[in-house]
Coordinates of C-alpha atoms and ligand atoms in Angstrom, one line a residue:
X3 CA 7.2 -47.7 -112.8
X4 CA 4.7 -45.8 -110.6
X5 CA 6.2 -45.7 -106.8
X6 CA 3.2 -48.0 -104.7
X7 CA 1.3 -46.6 -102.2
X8 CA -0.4 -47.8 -99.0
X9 CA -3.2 -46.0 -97.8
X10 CA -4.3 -45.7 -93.5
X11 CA -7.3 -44.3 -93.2
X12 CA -8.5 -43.8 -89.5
X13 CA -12.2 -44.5 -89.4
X14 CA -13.8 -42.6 -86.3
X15 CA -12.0 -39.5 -88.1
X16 CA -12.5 -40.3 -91.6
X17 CA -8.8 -38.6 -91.9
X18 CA -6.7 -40.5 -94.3
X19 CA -2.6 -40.7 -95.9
X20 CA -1.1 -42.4 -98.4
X21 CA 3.0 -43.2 -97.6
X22 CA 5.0 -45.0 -99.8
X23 CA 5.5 -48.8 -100.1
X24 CA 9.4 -49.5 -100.1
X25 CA 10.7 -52.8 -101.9
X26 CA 13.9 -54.1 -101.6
X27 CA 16.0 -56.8 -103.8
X28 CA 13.5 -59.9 -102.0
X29 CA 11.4 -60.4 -99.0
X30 CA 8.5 -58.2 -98.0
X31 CA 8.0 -54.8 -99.3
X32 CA 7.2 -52.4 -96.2
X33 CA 5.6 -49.3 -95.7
X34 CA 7.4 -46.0 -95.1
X35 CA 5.5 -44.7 -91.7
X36 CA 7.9 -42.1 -90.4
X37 CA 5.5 -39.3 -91.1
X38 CA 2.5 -41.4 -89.5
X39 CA 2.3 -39.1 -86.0
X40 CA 2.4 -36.2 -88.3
X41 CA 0.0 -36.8 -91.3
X42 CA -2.8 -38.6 -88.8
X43 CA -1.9 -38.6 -85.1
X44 CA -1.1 -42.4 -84.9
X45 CA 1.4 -44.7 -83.7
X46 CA 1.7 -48.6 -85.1
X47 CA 2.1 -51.1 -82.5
X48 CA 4.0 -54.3 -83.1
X49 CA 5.4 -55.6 -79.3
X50 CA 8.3 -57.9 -80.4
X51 CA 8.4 -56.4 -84.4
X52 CA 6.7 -59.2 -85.6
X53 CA 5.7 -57.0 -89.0
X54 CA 8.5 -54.2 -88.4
X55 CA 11.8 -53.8 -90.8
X56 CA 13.9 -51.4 -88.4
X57 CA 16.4 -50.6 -91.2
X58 CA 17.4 -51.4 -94.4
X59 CA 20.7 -53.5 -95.2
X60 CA 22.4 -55.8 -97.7
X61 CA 24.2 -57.8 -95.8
X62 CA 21.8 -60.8 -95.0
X63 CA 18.5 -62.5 -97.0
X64 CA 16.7 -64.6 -95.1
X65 CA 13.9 -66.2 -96.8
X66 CA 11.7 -67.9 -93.5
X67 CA 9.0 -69.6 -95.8
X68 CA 11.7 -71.9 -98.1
X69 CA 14.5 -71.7 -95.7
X70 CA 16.7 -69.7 -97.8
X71 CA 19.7 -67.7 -96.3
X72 CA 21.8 -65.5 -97.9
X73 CA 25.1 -63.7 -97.3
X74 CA 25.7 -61.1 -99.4
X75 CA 24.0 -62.9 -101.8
X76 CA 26.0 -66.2 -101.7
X77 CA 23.7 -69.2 -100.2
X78 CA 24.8 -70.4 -96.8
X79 CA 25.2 -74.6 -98.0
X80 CA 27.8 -73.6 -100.8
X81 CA 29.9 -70.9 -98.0
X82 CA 29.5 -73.8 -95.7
X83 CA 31.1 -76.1 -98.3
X84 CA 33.9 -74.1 -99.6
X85 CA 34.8 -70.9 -97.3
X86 CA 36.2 -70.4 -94.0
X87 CA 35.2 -68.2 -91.3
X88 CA 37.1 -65.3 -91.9
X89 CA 37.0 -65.6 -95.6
X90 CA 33.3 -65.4 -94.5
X91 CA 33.6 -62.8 -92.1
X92 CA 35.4 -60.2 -94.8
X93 CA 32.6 -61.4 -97.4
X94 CA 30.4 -60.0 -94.6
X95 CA 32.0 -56.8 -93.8
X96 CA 33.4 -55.8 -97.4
X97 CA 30.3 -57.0 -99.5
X98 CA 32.2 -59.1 -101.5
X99 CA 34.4 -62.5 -101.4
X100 CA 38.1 -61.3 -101.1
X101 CA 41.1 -62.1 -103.4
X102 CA 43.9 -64.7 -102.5
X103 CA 45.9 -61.5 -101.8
X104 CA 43.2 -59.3 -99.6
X105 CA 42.2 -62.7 -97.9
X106 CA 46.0 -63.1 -97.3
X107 CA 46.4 -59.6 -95.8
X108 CA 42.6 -59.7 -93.9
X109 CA 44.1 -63.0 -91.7
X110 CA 47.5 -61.2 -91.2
X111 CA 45.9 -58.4 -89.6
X112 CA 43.5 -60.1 -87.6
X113 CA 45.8 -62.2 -86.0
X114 CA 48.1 -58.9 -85.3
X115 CA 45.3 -57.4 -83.6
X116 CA 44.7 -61.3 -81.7
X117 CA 46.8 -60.1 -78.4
X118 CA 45.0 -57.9 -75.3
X119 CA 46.2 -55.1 -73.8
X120 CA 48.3 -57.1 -70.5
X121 CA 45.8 -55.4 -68.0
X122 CA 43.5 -56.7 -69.7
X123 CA 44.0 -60.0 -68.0
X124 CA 43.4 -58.4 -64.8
X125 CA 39.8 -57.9 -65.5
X126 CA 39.3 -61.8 -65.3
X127 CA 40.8 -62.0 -61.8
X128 CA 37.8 -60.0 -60.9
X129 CA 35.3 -63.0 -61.4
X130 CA 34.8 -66.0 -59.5
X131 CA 36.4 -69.3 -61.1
X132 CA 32.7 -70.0 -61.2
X133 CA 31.4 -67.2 -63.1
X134 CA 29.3 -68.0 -66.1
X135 CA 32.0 -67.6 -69.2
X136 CA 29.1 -65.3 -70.3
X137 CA 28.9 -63.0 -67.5
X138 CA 33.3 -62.6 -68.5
X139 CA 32.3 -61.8 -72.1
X140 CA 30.0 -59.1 -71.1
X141 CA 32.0 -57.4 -68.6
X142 CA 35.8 -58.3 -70.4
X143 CA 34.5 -56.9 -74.0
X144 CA 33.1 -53.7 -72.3
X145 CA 36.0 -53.0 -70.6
X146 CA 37.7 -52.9 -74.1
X147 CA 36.3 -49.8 -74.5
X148 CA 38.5 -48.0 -72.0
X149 CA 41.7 -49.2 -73.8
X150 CA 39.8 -48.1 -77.4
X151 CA 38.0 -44.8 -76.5
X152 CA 39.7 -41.3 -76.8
X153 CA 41.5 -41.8 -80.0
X154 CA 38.7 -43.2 -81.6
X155 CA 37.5 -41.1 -84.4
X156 CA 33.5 -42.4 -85.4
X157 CA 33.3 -40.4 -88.4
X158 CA 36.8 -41.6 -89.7
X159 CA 36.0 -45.2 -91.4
X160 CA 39.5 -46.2 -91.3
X161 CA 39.1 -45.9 -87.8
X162 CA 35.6 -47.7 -87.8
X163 CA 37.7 -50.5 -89.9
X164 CA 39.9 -50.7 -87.5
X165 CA 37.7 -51.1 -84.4
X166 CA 35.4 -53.8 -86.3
X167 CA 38.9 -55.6 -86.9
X168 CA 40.3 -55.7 -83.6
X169 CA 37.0 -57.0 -82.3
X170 CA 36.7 -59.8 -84.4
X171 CA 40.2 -60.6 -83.5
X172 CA 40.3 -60.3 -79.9
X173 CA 37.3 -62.0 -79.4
X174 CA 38.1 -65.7 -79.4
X175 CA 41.4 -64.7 -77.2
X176 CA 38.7 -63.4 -74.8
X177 CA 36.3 -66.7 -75.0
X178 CA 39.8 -69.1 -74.5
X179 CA 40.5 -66.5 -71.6
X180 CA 37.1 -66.8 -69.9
X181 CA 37.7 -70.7 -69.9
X182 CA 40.9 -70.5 -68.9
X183 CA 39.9 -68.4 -65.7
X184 CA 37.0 -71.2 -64.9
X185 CA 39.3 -73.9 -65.2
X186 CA 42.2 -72.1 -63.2
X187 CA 44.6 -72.8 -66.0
X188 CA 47.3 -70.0 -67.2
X189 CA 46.3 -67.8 -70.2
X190 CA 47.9 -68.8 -73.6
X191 CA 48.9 -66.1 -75.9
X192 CA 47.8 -66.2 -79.7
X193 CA 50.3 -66.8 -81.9
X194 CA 50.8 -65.4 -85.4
X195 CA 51.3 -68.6 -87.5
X196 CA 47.9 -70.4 -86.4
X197 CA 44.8 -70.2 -88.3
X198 CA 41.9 -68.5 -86.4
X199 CA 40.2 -71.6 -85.4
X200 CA 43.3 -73.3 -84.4
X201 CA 44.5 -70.1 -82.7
X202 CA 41.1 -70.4 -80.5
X203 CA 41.9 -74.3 -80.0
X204 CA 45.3 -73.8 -79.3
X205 CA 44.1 -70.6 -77.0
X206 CA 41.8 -72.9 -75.2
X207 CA 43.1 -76.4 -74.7
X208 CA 47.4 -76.7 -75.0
X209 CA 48.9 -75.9 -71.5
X210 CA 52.7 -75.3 -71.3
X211 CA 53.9 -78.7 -70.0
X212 CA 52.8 -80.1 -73.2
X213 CA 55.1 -78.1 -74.8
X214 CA 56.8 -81.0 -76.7
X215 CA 53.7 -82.8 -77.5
X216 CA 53.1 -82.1 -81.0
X217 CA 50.6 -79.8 -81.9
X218 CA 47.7 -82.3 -83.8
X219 CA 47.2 -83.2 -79.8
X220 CA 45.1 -80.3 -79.5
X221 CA 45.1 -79.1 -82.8
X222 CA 43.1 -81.8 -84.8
X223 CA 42.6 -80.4 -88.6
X224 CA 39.1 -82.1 -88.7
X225 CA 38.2 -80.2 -85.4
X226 CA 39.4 -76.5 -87.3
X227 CA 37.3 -78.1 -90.2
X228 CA 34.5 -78.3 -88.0
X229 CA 35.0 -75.1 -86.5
X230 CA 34.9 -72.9 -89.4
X231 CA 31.2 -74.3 -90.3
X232 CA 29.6 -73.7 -87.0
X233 CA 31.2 -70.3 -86.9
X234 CA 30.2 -69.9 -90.7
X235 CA 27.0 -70.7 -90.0
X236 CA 26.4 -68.4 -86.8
X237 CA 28.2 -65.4 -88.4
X238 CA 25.1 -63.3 -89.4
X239 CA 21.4 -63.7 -89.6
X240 CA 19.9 -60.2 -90.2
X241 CA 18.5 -57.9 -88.1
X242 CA 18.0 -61.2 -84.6
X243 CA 17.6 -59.5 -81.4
X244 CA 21.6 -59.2 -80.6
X245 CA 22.0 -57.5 -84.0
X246 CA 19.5 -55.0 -83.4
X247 CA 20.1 -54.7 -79.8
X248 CA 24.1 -53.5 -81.3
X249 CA 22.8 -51.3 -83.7
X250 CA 20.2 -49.4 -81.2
X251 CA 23.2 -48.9 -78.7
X252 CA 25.3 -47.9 -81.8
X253 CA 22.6 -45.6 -83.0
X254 CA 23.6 -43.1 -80.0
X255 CA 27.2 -43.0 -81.1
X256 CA 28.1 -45.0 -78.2
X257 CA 31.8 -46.8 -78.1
X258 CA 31.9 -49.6 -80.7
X259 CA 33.2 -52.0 -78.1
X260 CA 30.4 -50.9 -75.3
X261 CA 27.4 -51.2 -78.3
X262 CA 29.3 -55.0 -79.2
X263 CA 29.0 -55.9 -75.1
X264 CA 25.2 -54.7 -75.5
X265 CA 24.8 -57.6 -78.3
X266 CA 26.5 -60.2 -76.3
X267 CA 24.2 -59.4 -73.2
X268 CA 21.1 -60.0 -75.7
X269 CA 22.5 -63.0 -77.3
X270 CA 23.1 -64.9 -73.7
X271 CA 19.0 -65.1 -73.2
X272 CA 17.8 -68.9 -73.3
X273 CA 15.3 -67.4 -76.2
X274 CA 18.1 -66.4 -78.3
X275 CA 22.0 -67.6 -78.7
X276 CA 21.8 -69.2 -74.9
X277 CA 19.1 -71.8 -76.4
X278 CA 22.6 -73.9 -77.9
X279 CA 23.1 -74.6 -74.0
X280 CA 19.8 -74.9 -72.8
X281 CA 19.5 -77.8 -75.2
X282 CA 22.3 -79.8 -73.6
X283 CA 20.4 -79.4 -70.4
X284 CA 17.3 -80.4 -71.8
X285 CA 18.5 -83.5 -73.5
X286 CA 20.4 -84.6 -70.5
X287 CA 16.9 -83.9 -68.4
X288 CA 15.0 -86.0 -71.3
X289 CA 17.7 -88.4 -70.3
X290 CA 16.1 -91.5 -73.0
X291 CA 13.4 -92.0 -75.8
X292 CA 10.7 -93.0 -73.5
X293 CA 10.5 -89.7 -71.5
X294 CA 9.8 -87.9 -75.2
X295 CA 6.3 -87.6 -75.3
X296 CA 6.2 -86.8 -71.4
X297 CA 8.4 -83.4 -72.4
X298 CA 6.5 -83.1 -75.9
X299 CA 3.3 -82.5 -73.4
X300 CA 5.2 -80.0 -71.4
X301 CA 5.9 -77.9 -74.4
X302 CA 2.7 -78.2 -75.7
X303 CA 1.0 -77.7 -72.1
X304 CA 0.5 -73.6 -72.2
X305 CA 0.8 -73.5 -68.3
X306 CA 4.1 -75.5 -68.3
X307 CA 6.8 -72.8 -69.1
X308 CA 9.0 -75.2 -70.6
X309 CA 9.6 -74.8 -74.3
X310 CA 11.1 -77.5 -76.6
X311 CA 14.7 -75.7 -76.1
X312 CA 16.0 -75.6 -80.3
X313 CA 13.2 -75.5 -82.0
X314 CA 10.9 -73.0 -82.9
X315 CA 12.0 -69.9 -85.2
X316 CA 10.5 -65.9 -85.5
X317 CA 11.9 -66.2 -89.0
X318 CA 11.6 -69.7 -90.5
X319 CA 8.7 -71.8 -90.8
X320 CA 10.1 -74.1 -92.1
X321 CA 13.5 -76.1 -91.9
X322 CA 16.6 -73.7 -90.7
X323 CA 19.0 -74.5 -93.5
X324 CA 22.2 -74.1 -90.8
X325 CA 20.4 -76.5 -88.6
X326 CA 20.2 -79.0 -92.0
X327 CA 23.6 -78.3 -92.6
X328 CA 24.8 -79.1 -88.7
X329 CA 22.9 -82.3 -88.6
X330 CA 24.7 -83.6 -91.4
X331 CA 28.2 -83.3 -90.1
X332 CA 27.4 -84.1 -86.4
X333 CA 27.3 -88.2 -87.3
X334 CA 31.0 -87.2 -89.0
X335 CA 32.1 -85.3 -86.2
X336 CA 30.5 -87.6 -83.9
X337 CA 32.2 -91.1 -85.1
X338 CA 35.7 -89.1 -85.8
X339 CA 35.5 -87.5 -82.2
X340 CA 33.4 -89.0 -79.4
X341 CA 31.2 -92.3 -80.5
X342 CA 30.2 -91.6 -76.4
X343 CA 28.0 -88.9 -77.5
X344 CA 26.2 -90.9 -80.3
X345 CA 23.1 -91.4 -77.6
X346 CA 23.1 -87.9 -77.1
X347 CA 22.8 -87.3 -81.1
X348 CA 20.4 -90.2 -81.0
X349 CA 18.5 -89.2 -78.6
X350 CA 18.2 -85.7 -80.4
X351 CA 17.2 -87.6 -83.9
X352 CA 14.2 -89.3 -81.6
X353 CA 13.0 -85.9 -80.3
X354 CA 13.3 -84.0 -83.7
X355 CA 11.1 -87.0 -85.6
X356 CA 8.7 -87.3 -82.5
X357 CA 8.1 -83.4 -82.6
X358 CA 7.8 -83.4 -86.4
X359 CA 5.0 -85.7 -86.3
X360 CA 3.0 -84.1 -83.8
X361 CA 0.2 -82.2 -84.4
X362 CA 1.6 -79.1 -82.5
X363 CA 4.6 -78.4 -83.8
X364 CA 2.8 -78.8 -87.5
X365 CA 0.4 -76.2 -87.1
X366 CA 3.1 -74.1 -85.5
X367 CA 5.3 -74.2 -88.1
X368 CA 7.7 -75.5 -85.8
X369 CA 11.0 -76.7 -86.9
X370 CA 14.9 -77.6 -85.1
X371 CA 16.6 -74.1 -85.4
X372 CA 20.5 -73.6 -85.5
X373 CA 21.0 -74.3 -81.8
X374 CA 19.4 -77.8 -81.6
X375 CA 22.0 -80.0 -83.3
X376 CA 25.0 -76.8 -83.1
X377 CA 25.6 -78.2 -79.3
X378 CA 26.0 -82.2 -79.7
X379 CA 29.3 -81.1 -81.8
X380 CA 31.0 -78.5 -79.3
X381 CA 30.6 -81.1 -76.6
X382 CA 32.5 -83.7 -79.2
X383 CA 35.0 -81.2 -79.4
X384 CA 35.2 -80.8 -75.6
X385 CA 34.4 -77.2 -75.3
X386 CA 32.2 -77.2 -72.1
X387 CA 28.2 -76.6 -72.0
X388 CA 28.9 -73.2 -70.8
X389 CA 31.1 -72.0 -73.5
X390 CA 28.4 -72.9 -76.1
X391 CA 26.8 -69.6 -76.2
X392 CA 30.7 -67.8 -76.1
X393 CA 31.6 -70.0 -79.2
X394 CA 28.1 -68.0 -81.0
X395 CA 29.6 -64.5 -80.0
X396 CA 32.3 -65.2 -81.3
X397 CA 30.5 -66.2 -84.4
X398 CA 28.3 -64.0 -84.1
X399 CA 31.0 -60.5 -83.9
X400 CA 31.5 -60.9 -87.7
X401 CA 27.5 -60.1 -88.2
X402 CA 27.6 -57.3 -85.8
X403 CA 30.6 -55.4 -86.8
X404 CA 29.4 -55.5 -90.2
X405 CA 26.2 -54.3 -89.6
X406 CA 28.0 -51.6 -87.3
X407 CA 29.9 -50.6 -90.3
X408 CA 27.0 -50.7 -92.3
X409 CA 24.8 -48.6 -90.3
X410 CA 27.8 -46.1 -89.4
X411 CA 28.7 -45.5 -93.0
X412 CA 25.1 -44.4 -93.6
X413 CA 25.3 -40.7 -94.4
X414 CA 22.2 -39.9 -92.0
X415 CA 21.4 -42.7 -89.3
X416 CA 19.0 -41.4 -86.6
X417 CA 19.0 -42.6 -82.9
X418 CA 16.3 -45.3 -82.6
X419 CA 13.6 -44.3 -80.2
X420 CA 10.4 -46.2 -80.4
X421 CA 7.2 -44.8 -79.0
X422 CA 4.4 -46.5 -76.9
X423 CA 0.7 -46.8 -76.0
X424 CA 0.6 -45.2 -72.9
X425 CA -1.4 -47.0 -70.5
X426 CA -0.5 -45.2 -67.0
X427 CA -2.8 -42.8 -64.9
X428 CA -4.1 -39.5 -66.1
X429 CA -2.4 -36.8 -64.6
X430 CA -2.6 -36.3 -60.5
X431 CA -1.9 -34.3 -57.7
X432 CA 0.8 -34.8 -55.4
X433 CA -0.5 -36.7 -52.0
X434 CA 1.3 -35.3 -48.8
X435 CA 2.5 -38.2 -46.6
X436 CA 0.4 -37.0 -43.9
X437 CA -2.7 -37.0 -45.9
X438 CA -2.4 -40.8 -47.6
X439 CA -3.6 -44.4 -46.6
Ligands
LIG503 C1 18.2 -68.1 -82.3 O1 16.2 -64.2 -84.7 C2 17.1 -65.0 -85.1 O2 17.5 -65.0 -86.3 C3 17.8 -65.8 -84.0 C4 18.9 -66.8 -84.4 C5 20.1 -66.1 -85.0 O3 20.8 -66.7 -85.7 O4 20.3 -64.9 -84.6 O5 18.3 -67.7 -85.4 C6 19.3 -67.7 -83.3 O6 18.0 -67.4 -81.4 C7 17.4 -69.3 -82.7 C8 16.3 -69.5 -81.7 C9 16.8 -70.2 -80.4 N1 15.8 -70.3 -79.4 C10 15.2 -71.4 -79.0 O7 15.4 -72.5 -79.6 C11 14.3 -71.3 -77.8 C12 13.0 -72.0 -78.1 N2 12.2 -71.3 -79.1 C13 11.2 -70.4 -78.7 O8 11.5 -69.7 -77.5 C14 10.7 -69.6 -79.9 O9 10.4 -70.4 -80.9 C15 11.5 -68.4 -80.4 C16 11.9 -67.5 -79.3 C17 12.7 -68.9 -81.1 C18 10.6 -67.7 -81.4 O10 9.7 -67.0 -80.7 P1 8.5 -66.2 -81.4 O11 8.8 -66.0 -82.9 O12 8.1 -65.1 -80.6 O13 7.3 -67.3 -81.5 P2 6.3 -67.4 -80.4 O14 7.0 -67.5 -79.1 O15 5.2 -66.4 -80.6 O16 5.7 -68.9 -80.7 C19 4.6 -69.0 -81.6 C20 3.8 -70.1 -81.0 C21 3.5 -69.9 -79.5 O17 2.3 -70.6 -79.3 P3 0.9 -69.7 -79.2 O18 1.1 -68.6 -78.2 O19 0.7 -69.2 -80.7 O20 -0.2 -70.7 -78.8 O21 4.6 -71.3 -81.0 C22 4.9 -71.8 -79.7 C23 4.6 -70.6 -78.8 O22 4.1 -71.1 -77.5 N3 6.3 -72.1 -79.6 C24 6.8 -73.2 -78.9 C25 8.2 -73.1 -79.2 N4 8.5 -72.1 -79.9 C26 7.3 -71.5 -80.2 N5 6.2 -74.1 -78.2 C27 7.0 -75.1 -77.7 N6 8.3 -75.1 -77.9 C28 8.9 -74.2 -78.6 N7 10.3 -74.2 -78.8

């Protein structure tokens, strides 16, 4: 079939190109414009990529218009049905669902890379027992990169497997850390017969004197149940703002663990993974049905810089299937854990049906995204309202290490370097002191 074309032509100089029109297995074709500066002198402009594909992977699908998401193919409603988050996560990173065996021998190794390096743990003494469990994610993960750095071989992909391995293993031992530090309570050590979602419960809530207590205390199987889908569900989503922010730092060849810290700092923002906590907030500042339309106004009112916090999506305009999916098992969650919180889900059922009546939010395309309903079932499960956005990186480490790998294992992958539209001074001379205003 005859390769497509796109023509530019630039009017006020008549000179035109033709570059090739790229399309890949779905979505959007786009147009190849790496030779644009040199076949016509032009830069495209696109603040906030609206239009712009910044690479090309196979890893994710995400179809905004029919809310359709796909992992490696397979659609996120049947993974959230029958997987589990590391069977998931090696789906995600391999291409491909693993055998019993390679699933067996993927879990034992994660949870033999589970345990930090001791001085690890001195890292955390650093922060204030107040310090936002994001601001320890940051700055702990970082640091891993001076325990990880010198022997590290890039261009060696056994030793790119192993790096994207120990991340996703020492990440939830990090999260329980950071929580433990708040909460002044001593660190527990991962242990090699728990499951990875019971590891990070058992990381996270059992404390020593409870030693003989059995286990299902802390341990509940419908809790690891619930686990899995929320971290299934935030495991990957293309090319977001924390997964491109990982793959510009990694573009520079820059330490694995550094390029992963980079990602977490982008996912914390209110606009992105920190939305999950902001919606808490904003429920508990709602407070009952009757203030609705009051808020409702505020996020329509274009001078109010409040925004209706878990809703809204770059990608879908329609439903987000993972916030479907979430909905669904919050009234299960919520009558096996904490019928308390039932208002609070209420509450959020009132504010989803007001908002998807109104006017607004139709035109807008405006639907609840992954973090409205994601945070009514971490509270049911007791993780605090500031560990929300640590229980997404910790998702979220399985999408970036694979599109590490991805992008690392490309033969040629260039440093990303966008351009502008300069909009400065013309050139000047230099003003003595003397001689200025
Ligand atoms: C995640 O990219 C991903 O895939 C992200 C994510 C992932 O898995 O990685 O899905 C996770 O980050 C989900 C999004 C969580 N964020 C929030 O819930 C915060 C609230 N949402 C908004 O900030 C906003 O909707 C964004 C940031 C999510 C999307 O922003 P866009 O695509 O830049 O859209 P926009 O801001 O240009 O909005 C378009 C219009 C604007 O009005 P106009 O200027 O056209 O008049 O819709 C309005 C916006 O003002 N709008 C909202 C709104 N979201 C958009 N108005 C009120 N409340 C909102 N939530």
């Amino acid at each position: 079939m005859e390769k497509d074309t796109v023509t530019i032509k630039v009017n006020s100089t008549g000179k035109q190109a033709d570059f090739p029109l790229l399309k890949g297995t779905h979505g959007n074709p786009a147009v190849e414009i790496s030779s644009l500066n040199k076949e016509l002198g032009i830069f495209t402009y696109d603040p906030g990529f609206m239009a712009t594909a910044s690479c090309k992977s196979s890893i994710t699908y995400i179809d905004g218009e029919n809310g359709i998401l796909l992992y490696r193919g397979y659609p996120i409603d049947q993974l959230a049905k029958n997987s589990s988050f590391l069977e998931v996560a090696y789906l995600l990173m391999n291409g491909d669902l693993p055998s019993r065996q390679e699933l067996g021998a993927f879990v034992n190794e994660i949870n033999q890379h589970a345990m930090l390096h001791e001085a690890l743990r001195g890292f955390f003494d650093g922060f204030h027992y107040d310090a936002h469990p994001m601001a320890m994610m940051v700055g702990v993960v970082g640091s891993l990169s001076a325990f990880y750095h010198s022997e590290l071989d890039m261009n060696d992909p056994e030793h790119r497997r192993i790096s994207a391995m120990r991340m996703l293993a020492k990440i939830p031992t990090i999260a329980a850390a950071s929580y433990r530090h708040s909460v002044g309570w001593p660190y527990v050590y991962p242990r090699q017969d728990l499951e990875y979602c019971e590891n990070f419960l058992n990381m996270m809530f059992s404390l020593p004197s409870q030693k003989y207590i059995d286990e299902a205390h802390y341990i509940d199987p419908a809790a690891v149940k619930a686990l899995n889908l929320l971290f299934i569900l935030h495991a990957d989503h293309e090319q977001n703002a924390s997964t491109s922010t990982v793959r510009l730092a990694s573009s520079t060849g820059a330490n694995p663990y550094a390029c992963i810290a980079a990602g977490i700092s982008a996912l914390w923002g209110p606009a992105h993974g920190g939305a999950n906590e902001a919606v808490l907030s904003m429920l508990d500042e709602i407070g009952s049905a009757d203030n609705i339309p009051k808020f409702i106004a505020k996020a329509k009112d274009k001078n109010d810089p409040f925004r209706l916090m878990g809703f809204g999506h770059r990608v879908y305009k329609n439903f987000d299937p993972r916030a479907t999916i979430i909905r669904e098992t919050c009234h299960e969650i919520l009558e096996k854990f904490s019928s308390d919180d039932e208002p609070l889900f209420e509450l959020a059922l009132a504010l989803e049906e007001y908002a998807l009546k109104d006017e607004y939010f139709i035109e807008k395309k405006l639907y609840p995204n992954v973090d409205f309903y994601s945070g009514i079932i971490y509270k049911a499960l007791k993780i605090p309202v500031d560990m929300f956005t640590v229980m997404f990186v910790i998702a979220r480490t399985a999408g970036w290490v694979s599109h590490w790998l991805e992008m690392m294992a490309e033969p040629t992958h260039r440093i990303g370097r966008p351009r502008q539209i300069y909009t400065g001074l013309s050139a000047r001379d230099y003003v003595e002191i003397a001689e200025r205003k």
